[in-house]
Tab-separated table of C-alpha atoms in Angstrom:
chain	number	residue	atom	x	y	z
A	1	UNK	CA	-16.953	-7.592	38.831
A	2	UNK	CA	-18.129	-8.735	35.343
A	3	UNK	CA	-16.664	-6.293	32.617
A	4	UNK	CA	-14.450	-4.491	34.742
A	5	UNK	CA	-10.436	-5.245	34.679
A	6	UNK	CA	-7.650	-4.659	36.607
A	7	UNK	CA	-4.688	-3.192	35.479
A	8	UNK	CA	-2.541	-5.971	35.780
A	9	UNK	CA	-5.077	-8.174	33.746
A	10	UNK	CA	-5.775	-5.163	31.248
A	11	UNK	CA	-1.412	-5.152	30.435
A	12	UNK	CA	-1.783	-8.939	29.746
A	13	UNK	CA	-4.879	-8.242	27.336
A	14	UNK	CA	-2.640	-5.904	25.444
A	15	UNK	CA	0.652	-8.018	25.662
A	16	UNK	CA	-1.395	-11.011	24.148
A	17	UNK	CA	-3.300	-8.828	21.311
A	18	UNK	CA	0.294	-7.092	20.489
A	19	UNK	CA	1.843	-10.639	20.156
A	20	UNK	CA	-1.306	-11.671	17.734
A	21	UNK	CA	-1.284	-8.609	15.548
A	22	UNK	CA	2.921	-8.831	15.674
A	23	UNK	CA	2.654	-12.658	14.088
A	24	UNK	CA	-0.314	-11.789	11.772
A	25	UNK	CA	2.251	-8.856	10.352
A	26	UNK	CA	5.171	-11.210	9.900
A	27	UNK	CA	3.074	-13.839	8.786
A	28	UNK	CA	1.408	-11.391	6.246
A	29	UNK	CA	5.030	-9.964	5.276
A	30	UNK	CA	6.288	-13.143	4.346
A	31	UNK	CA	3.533	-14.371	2.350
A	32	UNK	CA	4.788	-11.013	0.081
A	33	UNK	CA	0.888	-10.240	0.311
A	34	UNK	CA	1.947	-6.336	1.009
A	35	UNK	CA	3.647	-4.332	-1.440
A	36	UNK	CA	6.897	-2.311	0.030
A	37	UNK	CA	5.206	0.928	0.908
A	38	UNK	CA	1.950	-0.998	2.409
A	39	UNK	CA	4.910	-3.113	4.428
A	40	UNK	CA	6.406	0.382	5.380
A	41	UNK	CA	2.614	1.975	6.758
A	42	UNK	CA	2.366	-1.384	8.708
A	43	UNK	CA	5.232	-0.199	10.464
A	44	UNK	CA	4.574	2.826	11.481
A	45	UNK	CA	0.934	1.701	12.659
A	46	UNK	CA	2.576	-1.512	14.386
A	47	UNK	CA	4.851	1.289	16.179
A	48	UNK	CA	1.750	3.349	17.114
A	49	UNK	CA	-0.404	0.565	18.430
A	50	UNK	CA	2.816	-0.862	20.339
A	51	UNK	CA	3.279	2.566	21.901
A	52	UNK	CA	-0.774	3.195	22.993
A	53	UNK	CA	-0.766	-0.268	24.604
A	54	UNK	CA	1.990	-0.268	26.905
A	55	UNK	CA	1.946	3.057	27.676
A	56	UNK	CA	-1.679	4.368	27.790
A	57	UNK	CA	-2.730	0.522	28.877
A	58	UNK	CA	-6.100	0.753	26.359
A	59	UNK	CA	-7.440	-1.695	24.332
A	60	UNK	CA	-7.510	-2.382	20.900
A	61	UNK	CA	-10.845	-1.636	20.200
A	62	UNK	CA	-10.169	2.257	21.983
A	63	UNK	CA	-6.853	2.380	19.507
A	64	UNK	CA	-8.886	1.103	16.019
A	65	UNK	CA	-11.261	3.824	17.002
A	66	UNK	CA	-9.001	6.694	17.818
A	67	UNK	CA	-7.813	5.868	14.189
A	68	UNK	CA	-10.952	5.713	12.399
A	69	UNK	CA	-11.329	9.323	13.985
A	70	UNK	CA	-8.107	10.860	12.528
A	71	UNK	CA	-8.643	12.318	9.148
A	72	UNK	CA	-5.239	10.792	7.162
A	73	UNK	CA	-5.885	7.359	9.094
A	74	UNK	CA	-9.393	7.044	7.931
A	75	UNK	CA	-9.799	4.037	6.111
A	76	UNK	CA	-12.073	1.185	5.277
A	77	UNK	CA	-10.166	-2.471	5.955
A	78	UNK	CA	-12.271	-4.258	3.410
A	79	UNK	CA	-11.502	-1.784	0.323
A	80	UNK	CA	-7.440	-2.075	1.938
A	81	UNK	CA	-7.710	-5.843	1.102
A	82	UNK	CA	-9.766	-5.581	-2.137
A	83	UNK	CA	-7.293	-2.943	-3.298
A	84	UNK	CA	-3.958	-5.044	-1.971
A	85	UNK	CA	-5.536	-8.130	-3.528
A	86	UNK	CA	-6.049	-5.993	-6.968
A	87	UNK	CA	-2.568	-4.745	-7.279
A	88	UNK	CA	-1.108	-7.533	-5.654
A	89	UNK	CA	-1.760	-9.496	-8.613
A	90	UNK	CA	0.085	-7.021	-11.216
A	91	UNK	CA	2.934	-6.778	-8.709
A	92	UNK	CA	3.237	-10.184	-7.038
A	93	UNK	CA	6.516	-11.802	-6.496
A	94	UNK	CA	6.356	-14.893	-8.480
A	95	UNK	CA	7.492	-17.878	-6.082
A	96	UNK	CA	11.017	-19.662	-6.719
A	97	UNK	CA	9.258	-22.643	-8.250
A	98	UNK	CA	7.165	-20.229	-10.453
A	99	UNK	CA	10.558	-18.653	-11.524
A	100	UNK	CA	12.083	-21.678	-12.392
A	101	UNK	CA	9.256	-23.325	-14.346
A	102	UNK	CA	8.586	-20.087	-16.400
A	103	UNK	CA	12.176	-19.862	-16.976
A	104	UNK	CA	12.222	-23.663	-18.351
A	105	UNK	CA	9.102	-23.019	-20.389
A	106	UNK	CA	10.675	-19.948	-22.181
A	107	UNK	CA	14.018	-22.144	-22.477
A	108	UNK	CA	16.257	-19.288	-21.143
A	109	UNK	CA	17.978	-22.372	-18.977
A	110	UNK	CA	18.795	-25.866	-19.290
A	111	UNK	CA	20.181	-25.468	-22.693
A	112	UNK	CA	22.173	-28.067	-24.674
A	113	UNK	CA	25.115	-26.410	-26.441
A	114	UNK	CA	25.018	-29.399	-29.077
A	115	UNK	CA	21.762	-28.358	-29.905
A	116	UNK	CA	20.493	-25.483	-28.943
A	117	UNK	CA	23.200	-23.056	-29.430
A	118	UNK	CA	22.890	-21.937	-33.748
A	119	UNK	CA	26.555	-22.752	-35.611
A	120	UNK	CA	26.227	-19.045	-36.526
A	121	UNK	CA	24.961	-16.721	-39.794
A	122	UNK	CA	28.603	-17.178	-41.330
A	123	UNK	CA	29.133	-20.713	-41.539
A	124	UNK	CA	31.434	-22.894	-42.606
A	125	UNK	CA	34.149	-19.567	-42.582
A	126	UNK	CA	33.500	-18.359	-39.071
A	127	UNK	CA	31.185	-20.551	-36.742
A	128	UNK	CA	30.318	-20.364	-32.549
A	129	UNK	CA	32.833	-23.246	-31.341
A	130	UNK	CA	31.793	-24.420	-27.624
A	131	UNK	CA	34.848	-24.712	-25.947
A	132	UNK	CA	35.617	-28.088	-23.654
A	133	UNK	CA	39.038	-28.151	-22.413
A	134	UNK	CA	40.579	-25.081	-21.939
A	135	UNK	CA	44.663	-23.963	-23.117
A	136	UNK	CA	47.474	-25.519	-20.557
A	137	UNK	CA	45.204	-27.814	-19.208
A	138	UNK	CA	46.126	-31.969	-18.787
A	139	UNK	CA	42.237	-32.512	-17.740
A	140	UNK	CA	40.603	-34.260	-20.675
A	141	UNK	CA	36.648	-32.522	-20.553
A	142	UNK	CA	33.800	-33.571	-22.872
A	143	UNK	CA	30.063	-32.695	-23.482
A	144	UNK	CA	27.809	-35.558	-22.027
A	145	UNK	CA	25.536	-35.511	-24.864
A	146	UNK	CA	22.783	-36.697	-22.311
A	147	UNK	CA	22.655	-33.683	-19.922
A	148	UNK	CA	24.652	-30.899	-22.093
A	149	UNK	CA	26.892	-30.690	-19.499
A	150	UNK	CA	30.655	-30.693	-19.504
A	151	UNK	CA	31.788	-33.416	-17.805
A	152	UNK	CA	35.250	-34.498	-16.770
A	153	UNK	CA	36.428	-37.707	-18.819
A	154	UNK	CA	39.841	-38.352	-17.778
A	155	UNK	CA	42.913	-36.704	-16.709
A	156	UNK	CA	45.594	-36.711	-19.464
A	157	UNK	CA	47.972	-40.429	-18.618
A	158	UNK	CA	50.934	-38.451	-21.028
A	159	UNK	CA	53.280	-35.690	-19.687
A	160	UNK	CA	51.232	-32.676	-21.925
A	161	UNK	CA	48.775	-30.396	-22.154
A	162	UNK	CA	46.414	-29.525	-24.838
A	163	UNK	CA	48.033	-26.769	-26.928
A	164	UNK	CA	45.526	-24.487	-27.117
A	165	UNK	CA	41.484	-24.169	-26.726
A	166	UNK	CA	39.274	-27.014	-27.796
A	167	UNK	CA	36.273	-27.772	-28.409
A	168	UNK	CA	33.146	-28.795	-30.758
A	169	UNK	CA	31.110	-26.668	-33.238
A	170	UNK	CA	27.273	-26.974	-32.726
A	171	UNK	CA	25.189	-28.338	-34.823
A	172	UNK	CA	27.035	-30.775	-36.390
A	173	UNK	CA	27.709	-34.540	-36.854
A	174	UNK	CA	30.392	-36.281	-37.651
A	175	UNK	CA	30.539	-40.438	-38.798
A	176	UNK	CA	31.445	-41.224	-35.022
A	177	UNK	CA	28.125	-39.104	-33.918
A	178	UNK	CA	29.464	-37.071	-32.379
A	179	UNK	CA	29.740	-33.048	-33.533
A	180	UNK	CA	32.753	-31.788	-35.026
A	181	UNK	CA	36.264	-31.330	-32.990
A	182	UNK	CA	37.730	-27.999	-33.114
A	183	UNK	CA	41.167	-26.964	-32.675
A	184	UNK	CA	40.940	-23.167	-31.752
A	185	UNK	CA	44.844	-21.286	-31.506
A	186	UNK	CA	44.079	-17.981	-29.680
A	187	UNK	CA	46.192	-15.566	-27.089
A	188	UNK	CA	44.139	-16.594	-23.530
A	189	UNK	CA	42.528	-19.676	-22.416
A	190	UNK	CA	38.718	-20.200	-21.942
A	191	UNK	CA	36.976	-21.513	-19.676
A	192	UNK	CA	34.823	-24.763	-20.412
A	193	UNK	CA	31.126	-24.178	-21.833
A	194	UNK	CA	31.998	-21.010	-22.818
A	195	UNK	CA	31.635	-20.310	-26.493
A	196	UNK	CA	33.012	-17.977	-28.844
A	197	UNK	CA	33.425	-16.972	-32.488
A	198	UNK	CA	36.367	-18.660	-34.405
A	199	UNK	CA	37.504	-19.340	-38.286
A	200	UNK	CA	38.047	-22.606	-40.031
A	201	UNK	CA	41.961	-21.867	-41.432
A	202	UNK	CA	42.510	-25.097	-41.745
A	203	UNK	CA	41.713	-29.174	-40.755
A	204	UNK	CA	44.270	-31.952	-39.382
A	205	UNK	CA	42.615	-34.920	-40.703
A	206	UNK	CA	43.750	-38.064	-37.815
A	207	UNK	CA	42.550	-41.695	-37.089
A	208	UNK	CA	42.134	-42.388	-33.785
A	209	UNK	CA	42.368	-46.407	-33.363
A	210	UNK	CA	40.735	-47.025	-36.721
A	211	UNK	CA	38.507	-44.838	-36.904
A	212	UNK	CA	38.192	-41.071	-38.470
A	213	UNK	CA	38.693	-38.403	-36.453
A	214	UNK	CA	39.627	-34.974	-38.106
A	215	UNK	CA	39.939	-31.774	-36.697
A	216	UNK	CA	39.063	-28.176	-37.711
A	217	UNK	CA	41.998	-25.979	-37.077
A	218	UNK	CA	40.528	-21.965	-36.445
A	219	UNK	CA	41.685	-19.797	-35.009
A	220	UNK	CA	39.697	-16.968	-32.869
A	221	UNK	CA	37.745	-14.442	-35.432
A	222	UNK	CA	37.847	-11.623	-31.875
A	223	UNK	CA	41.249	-11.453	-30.955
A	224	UNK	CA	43.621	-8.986	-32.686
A	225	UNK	CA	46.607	-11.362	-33.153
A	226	UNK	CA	44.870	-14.325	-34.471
A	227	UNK	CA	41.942	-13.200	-36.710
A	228	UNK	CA	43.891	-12.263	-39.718
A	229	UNK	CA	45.099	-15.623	-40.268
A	230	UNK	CA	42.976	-17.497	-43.384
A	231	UNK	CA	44.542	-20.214	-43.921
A	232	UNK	CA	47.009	-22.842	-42.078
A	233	UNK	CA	49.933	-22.477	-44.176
A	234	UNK	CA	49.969	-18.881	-42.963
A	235	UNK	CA	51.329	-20.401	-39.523
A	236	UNK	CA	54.857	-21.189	-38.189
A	237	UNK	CA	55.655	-24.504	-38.881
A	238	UNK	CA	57.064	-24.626	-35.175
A	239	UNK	CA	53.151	-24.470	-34.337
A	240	UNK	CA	52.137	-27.161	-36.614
A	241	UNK	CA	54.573	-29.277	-35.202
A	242	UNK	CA	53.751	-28.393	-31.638
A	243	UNK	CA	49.797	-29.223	-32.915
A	244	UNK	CA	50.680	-32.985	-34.403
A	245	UNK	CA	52.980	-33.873	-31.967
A	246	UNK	CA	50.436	-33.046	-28.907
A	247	UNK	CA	47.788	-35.752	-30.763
A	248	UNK	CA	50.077	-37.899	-31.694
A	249	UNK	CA	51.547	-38.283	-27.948
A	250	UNK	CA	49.094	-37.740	-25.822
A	251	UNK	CA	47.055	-41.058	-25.788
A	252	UNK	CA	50.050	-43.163	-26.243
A	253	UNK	CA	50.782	-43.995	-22.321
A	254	UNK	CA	47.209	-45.516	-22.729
A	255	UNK	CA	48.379	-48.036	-25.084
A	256	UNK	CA	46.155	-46.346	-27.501
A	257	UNK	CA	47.107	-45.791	-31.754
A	258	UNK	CA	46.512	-42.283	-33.173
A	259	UNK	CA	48.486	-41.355	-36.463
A	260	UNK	CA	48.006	-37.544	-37.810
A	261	UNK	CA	48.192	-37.085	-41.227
A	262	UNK	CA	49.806	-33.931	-43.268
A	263	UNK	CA	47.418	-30.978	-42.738
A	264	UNK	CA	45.025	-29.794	-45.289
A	265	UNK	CA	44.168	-26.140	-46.254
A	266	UNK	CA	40.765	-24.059	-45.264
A	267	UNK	CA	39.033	-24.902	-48.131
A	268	UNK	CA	38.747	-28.298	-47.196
A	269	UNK	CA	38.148	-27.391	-43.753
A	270	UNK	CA	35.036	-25.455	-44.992
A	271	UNK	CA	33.684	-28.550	-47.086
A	272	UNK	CA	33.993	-30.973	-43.728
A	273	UNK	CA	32.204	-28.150	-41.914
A	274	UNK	CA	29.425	-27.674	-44.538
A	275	UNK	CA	29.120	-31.966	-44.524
A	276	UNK	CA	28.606	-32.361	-41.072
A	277	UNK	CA	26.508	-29.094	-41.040
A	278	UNK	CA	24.479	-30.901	-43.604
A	279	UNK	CA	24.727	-34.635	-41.713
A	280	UNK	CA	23.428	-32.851	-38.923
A	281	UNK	CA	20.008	-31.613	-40.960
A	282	UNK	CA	19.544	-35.064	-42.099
A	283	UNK	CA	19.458	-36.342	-38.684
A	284	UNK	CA	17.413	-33.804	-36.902
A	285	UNK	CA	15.096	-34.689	-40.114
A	286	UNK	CA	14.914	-38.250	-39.716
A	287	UNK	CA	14.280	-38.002	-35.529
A	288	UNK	CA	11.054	-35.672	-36.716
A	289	UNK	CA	9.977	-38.084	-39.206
A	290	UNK	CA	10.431	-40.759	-36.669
């Protein structure tokens, strides 16, 4: 008869309106259009309406009633949405694109160590060097001044490693543009695109085939047995040798010419600092001007 149901058909009703209101839950979930605790009530009345439909074989209409009946589950759905919607907004969950272009826009990623990261309050005496190839290692890294990132340029064709940490101080230029090498003799070995703080004690000026190519010798202004040193004549000349022969070796197997000259004390290492400090503000001027 019209309007009347049997049992069997009344089960299916409830099986197909629990499988609706189950994929309008997740579906609402994943949106993040519920707030935890709203997520946790939908639950709990998921749980209830699951129970009074299999069990007590009603309809939805006899369970959305029974609710609207109970004092603590009295409730208007329209001021539920209006109120969701409302804090929803203060709360939401920005979206991973969202993250990533507000991150961008603030410029708390993508940074270029060349030029983004400041040479520090104390320079020339005690700069942030980014460090490109770490202590021990035969792998020749190098900023790609394109990207900012450290790139791999070559594996070492001699039978050494580099000496100790080294690296580039930001903000700088030098007459090959490209910012100023740094030499930096510490206990441990960092890892490439870190930076840290270190002291000019020194500079190794070298040509490398023809052209000028000195080096700022520092040493680490945070660890305990470097930082007192102020100036390169304070080191063992076993180190110094161990420094110059390391550059003067280690492109020869590529049939390339480097010849180190005697090293020169910190105070000239501060005035080649303080030039390509200054070489530096004279480009970034002329590129604005431009």
């Amino acid at each position: 008869m019209l309007g009347i149901t049997t049992l069997q058909q009344q089960r299916h009703y409830n099986g197909l309106t629990l499988t609706i209101f189950a994929m309008a839950l997740h579906n609402d979930i994943r949106a993040a259009s519920f707030s935890p605790p709203r997520i946790d009530f939908l639950f709990v009345l998921f749980s209830i309406y699951s129970i009074f439909l299999l069990h007590f074989h009603s309809n939805s209409f006899a369970f959305f009633h029974l609710l609207s009946n109970l004092p603590f589950f009295s409730f208007d759905l329209s001021d539920m949405t209006s109120n969701e919607n409302a804090v929803g907004e203060k709360n939401r969950v920005p979206k991973l694109n969202e993250r990533i272009l507000s991150s961008l826009s603030r410029r708390s990623v993508a940074a270029h160590p060349w030029h983004d990261l400041e040479i520090g309050p104390d320079a020339p005496k005690i700069f942030n060097c980014v460090v490109e190839i770490t202590k021990g290692s035969k792998v020749k890294y190098e900023l790609d001044k394109k990207t900012g990132l450290i790139k791999v340029d070559r594996i070492l064709y001699s039978s050494v490693v580099y000496p100790h940490n080294y690296g580039f101080i930001p903000r700088t230029l030098c007459e090959d543009n490209d910012p100023m090498d740094v030499l930096v003799l510490m206990q441990e070995p960092v890892l490439p695109g870190c930076f840290l703080r270190a002291k000019a004690i020194g500079l190794m000026p070298m040509i490398d085939q023809g052209e000028k190519d000195d080096k700022i010798i520092a040493v680490c202004a945070d660890d305990p047995e470097y930082k007192h040193y102020n100036d390169i004549k304070e080191l063992p000349p076993h180190r110094l040798s161990e420094i110059r022969r390391f550059f003067e070796d280690y492109k020869k197997n590529e049939n390339k010419e480097v010849a180190v000259n005697d090293f020169l004390h910190s105070g000239v290492a501060l005035e080649a600092i303080q030039y390509s400090m200054d070489l530096y503000a004279e480009y970034i001027l002329h590129t604005l001007r431009r």
